[in-house]
mmCIF file of C-alpha atoms and ligand atoms in Angstrom:
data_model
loop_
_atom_site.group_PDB
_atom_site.id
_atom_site.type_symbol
_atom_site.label_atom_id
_atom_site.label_comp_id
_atom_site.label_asym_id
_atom_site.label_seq_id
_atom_site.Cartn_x
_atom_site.Cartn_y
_atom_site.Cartn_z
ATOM 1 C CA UNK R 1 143.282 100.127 156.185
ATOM 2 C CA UNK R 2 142.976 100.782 152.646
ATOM 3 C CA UNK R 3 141.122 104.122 151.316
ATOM 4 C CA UNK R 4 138.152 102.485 149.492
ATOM 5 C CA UNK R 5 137.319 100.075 152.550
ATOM 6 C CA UNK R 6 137.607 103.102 154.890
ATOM 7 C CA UNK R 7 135.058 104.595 152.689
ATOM 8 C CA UNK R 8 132.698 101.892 152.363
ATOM 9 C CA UNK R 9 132.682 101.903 156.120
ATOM 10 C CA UNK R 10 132.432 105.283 156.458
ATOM 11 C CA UNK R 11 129.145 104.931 154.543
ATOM 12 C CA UNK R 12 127.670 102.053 155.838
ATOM 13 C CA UNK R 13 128.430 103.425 159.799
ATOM 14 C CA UNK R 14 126.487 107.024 158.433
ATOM 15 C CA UNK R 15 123.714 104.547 157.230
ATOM 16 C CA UNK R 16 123.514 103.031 160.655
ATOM 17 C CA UNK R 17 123.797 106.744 162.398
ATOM 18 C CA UNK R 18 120.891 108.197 160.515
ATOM 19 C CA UNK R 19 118.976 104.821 161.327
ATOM 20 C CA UNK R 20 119.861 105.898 165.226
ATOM 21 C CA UNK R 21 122.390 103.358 166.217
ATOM 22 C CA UNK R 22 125.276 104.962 168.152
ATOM 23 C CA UNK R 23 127.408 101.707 167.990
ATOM 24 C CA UNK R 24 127.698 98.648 166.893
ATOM 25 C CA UNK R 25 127.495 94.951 168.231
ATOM 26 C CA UNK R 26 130.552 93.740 166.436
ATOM 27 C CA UNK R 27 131.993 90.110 167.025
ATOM 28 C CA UNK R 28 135.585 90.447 168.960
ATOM 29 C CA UNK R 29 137.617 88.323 167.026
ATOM 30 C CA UNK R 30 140.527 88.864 165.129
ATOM 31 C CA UNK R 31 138.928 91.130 162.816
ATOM 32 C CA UNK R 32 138.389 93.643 166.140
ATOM 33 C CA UNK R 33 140.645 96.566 164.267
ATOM 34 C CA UNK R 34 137.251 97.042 162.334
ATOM 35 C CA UNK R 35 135.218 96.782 165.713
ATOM 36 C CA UNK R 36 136.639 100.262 166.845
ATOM 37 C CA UNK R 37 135.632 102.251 164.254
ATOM 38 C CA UNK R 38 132.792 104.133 165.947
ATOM 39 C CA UNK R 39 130.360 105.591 165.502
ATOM 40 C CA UNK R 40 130.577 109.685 166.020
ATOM 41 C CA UNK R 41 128.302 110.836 168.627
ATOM 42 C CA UNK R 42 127.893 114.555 167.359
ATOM 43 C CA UNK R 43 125.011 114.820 164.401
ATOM 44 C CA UNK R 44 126.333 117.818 163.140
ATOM 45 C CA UNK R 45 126.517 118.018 159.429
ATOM 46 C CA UNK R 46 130.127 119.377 159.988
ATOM 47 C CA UNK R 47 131.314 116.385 161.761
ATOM 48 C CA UNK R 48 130.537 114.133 158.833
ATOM 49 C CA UNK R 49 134.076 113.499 157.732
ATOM 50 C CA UNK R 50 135.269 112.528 161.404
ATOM 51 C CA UNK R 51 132.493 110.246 161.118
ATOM 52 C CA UNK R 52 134.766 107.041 161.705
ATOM 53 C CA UNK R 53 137.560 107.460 164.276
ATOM 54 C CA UNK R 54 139.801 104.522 165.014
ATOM 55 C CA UNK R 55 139.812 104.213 169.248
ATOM 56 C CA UNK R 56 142.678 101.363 169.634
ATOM 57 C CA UNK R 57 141.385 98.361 171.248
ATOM 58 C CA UNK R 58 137.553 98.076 171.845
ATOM 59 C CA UNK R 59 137.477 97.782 175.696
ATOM 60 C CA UNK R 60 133.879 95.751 175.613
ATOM 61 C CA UNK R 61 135.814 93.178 173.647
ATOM 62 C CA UNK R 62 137.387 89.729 176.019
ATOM 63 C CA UNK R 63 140.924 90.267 177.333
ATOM 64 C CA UNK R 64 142.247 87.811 175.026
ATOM 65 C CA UNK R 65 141.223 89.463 171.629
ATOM 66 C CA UNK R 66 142.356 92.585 173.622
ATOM 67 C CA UNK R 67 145.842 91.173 173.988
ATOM 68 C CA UNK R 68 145.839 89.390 170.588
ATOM 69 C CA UNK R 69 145.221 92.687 168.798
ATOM 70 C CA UNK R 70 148.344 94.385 170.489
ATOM 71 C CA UNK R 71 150.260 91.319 170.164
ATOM 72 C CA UNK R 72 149.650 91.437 166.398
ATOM 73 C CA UNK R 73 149.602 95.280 166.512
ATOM 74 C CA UNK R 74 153.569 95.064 167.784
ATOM 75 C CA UNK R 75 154.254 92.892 164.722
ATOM 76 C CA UNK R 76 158.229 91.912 164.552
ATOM 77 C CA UNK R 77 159.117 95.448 166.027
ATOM 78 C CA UNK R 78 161.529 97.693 164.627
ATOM 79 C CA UNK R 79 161.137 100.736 166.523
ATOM 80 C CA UNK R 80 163.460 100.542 168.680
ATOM 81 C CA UNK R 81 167.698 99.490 168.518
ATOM 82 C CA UNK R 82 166.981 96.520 170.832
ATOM 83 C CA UNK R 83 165.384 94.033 167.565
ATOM 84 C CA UNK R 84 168.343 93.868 166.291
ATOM 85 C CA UNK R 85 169.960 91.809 169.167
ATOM 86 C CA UNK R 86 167.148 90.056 170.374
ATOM 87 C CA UNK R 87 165.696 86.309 169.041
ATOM 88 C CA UNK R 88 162.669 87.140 169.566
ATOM 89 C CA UNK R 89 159.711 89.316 171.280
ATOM 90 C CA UNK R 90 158.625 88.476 175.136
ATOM 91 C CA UNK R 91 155.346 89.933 175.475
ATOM 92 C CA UNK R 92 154.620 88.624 178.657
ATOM 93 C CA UNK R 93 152.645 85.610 180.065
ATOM 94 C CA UNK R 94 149.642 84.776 182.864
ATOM 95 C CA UNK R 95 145.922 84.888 183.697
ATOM 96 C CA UNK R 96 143.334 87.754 182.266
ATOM 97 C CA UNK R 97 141.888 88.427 185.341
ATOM 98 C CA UNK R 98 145.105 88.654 187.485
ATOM 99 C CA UNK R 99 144.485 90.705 190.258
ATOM 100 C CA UNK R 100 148.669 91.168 190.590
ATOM 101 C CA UNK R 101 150.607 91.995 188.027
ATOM 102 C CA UNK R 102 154.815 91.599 188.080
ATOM 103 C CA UNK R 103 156.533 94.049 186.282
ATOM 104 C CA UNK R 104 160.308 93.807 185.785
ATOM 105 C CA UNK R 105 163.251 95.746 183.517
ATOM 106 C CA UNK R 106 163.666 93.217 180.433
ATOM 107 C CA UNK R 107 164.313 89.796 179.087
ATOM 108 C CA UNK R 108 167.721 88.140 179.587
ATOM 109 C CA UNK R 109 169.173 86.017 177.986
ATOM 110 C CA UNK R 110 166.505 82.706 178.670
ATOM 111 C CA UNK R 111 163.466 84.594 178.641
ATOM 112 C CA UNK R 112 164.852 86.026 175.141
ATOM 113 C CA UNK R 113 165.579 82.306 173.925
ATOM 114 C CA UNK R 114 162.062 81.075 175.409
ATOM 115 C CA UNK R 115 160.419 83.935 174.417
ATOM 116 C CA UNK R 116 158.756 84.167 178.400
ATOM 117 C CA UNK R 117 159.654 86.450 181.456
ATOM 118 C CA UNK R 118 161.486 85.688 184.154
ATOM 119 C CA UNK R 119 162.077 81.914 183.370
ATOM 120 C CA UNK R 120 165.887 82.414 184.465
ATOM 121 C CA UNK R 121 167.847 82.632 187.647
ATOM 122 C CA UNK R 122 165.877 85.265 188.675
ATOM 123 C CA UNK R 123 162.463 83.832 187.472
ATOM 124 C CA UNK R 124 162.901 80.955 189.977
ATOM 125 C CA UNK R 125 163.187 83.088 192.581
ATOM 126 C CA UNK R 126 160.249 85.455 191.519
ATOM 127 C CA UNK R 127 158.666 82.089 191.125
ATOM 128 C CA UNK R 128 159.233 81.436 194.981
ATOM 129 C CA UNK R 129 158.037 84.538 195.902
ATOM 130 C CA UNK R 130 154.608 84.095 194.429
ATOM 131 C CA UNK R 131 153.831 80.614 195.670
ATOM 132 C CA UNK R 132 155.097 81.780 199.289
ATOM 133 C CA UNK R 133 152.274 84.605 198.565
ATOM 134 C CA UNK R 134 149.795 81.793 197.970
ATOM 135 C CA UNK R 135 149.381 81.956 193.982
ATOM 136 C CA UNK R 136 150.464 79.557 191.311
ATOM 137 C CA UNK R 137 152.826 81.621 188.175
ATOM 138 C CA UNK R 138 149.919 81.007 186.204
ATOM 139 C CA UNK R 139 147.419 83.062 188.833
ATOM 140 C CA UNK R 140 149.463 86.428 188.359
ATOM 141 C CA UNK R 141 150.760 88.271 185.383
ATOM 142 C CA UNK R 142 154.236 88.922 184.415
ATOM 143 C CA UNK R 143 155.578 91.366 181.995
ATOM 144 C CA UNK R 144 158.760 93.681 181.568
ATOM 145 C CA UNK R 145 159.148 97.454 181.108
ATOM 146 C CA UNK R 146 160.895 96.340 177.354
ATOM 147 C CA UNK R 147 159.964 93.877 175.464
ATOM 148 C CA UNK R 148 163.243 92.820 173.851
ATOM 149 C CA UNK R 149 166.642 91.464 175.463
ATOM 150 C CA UNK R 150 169.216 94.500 175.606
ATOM 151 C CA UNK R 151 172.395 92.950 174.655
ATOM 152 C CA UNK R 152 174.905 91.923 177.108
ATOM 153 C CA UNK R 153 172.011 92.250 179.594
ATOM 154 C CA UNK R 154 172.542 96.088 179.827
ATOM 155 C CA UNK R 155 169.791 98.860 181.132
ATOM 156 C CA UNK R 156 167.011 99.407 178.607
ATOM 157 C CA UNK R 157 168.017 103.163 177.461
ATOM 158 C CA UNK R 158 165.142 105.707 177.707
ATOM 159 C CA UNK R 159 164.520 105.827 174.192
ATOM 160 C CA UNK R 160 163.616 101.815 174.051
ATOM 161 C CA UNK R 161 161.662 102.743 177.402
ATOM 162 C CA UNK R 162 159.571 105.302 176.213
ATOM 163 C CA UNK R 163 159.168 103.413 172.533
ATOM 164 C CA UNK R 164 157.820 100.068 174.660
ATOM 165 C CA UNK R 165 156.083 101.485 177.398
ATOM 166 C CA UNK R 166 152.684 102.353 175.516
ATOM 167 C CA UNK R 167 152.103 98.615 175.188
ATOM 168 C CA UNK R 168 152.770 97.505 178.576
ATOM 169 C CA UNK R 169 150.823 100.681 179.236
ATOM 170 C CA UNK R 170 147.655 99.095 177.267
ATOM 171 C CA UNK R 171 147.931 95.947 178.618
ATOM 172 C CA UNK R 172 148.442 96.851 181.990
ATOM 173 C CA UNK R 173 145.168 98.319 180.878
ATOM 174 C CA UNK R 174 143.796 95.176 179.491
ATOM 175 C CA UNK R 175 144.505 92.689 182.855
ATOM 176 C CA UNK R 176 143.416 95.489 184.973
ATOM 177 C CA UNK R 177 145.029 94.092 188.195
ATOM 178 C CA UNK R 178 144.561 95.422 191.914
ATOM 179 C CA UNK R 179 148.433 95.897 192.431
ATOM 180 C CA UNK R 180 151.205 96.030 190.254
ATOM 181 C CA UNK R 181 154.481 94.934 192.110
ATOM 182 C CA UNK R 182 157.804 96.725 190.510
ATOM 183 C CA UNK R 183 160.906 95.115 190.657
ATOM 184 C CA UNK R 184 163.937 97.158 190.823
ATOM 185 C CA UNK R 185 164.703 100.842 189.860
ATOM 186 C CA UNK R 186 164.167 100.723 186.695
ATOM 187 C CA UNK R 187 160.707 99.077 186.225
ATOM 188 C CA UNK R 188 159.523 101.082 189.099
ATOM 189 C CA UNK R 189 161.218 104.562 187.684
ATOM 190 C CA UNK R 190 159.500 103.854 184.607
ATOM 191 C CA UNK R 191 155.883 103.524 186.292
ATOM 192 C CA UNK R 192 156.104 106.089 188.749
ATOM 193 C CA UNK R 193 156.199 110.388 188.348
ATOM 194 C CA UNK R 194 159.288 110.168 189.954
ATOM 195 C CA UNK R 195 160.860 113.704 189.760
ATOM 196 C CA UNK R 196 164.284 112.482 190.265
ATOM 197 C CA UNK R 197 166.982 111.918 187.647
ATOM 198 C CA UNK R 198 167.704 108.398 186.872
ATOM 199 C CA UNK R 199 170.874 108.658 188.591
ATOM 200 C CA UNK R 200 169.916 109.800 191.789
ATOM 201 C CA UNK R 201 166.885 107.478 192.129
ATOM 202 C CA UNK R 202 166.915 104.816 194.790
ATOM 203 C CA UNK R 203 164.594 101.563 195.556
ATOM 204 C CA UNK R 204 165.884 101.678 198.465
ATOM 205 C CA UNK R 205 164.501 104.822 199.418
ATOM 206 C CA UNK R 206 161.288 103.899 197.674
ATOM 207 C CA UNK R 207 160.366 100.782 198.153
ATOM 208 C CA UNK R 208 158.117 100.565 201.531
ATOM 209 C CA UNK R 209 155.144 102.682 200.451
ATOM 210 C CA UNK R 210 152.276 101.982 198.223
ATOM 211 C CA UNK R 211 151.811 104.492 194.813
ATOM 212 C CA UNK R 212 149.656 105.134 192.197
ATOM 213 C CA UNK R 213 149.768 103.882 188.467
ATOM 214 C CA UNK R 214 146.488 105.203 186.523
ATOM 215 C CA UNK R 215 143.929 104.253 189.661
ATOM 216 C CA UNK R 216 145.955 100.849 190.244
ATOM 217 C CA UNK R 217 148.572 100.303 193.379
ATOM 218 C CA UNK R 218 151.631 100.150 192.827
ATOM 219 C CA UNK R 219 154.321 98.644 195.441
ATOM 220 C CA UNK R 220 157.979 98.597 194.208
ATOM 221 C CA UNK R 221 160.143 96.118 195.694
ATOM 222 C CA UNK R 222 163.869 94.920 194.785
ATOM 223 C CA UNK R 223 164.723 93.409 191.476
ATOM 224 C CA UNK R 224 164.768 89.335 192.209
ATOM 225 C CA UNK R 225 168.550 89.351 190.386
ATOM 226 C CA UNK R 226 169.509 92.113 193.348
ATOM 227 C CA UNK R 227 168.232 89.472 195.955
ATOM 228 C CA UNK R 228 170.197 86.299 194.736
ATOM 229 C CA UNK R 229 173.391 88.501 194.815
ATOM 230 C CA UNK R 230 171.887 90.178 198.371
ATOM 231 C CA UNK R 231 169.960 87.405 200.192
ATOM 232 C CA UNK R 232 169.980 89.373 203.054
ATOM 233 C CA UNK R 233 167.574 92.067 201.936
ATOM 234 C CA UNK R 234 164.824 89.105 201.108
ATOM 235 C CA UNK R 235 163.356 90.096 204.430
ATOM 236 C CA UNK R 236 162.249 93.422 203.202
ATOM 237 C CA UNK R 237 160.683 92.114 199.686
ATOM 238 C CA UNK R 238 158.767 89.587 202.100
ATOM 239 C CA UNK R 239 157.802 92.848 203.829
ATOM 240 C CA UNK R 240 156.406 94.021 200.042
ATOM 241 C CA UNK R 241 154.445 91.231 199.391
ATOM 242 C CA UNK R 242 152.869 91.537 202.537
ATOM 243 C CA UNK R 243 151.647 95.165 201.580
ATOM 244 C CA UNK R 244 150.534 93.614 198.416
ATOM 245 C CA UNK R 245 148.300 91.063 200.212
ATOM 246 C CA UNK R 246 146.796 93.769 202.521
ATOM 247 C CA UNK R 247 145.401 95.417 198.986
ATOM 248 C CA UNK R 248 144.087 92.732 197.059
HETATM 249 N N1 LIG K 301 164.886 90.179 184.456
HETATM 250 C C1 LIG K 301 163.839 90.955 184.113
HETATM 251 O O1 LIG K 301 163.746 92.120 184.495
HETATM 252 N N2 LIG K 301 162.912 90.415 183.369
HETATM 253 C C2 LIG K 301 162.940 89.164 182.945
HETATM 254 O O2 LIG K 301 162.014 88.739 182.258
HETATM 255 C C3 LIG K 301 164.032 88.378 183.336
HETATM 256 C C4 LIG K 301 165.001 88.899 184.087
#
């Protein structure tokens, strides 16, 4: 935002302060940036200057402008390596007031051409798995730890991990589900404290019990490409959706 139009809102919020307002009933639409410019709570003379503070995305505002903001807010990203190979960004897809929420490692190489998660080989399976828990696709909401394709399909490095998660982090935020289900090791290392290198951390070993991720459950279960090259183990990720049902 531009100096003079931070100042002109600087004075017109100290206007409303001294008048006794402590915040205002902005419109949520596109122009919501503006919206979260508060108002300071401390009437101290010193605090004039901190009068406006930006607070990210106004959380009284509908999940959609919510999403739209960081949507726009992520802009053609550049901050990580991974823009360069992909077509485009997959931000993720499904209903506001999902009360699960599927998280998986990254777009391949159909979700990066579609430009949606988990509409591949291992989307139809993932598909599967959420009508035979009684939703539709469109009942849940899918997302990915990064955002863009790694090329060749390789492991999202920690650097694009930790440069992608805050936004997946906010709109985790945003839907607000009951239960987040993690597929494979590297979604679910990514969500959880695990203490564990990388290297020596197992689904396997975690999968089966129910964690925390900011208040909301979290039940890690086996990546759907593992289970099309292990259809034996789709037993036990039955046995994770059941866990999920018990909590919502
Ligand atoms: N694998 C993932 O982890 N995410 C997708 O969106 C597709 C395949």
């Amino acid at each position: 935002m531009d100096i003079e139009l931070k100042e002109g809102l600087k004075t017109v919020l100290q206007f409303y302060r001294e008048l006794g307002f402590e915040s205002l009933p902005l419109s949520c639409s596109d122009e919501l940036e503006v919206a979260n410019y508060k108002l300071n709570d401390s009437r101290n003379e010193n605090s004039k200057d901190q009068l406006v503070e930006f607070d990210g995305i106004a959380p009284q505002c509908p999940k959609d402008a919510q999403l739209k903001v960081l949507r726009k807010e992520i802009g053609e990203c550049q901050r990580c390596k991974l823009f360069s190979g992909r077509t485009q960004i997959v931000f993720g897809e499904g209903s506001l007031n999902a009360t699960i929420m599927f998280i998986g490692e990254a777009p391949g190489k159909e979700e990066d051409i579609q430009g949606r998660p988990f509409v591949g080989d291992a989307g139809r399976l993932l598909t599967k798995l959420i009508e035979k828990m009684g939703f539709r696709r469109e009942d849940v909401y899918i997302a990915n730890i990064v955002k863009c394709r790694p090329q060749m399909n390789r492991e999202p490095q920690g650097d694009e991990m930790s440069t992608c998660f805050p936004f997946l982090d906010r709109q985790i935020q945003v839907i607000s589900p009951k239960v987040i289900m993690s597929l494979g090791k590297i979604a679910t290392y990514a969500l959880l404290d695990i203490k564990v290198p990388m290297s020596k951390f197992m689904i396997t070993k975690t999968r089966g019990s129910v964690y925390d991720y900011k208040g909301i459950s979290v039940v890690p279960t086996f990546h759907p490409a593992y289970l099309l090259r292990n259809p034996r183990d789709k037993w036990l990720t039955w046995e994770d959706a059941q866990a999920v049902l018990k909590i919502i």
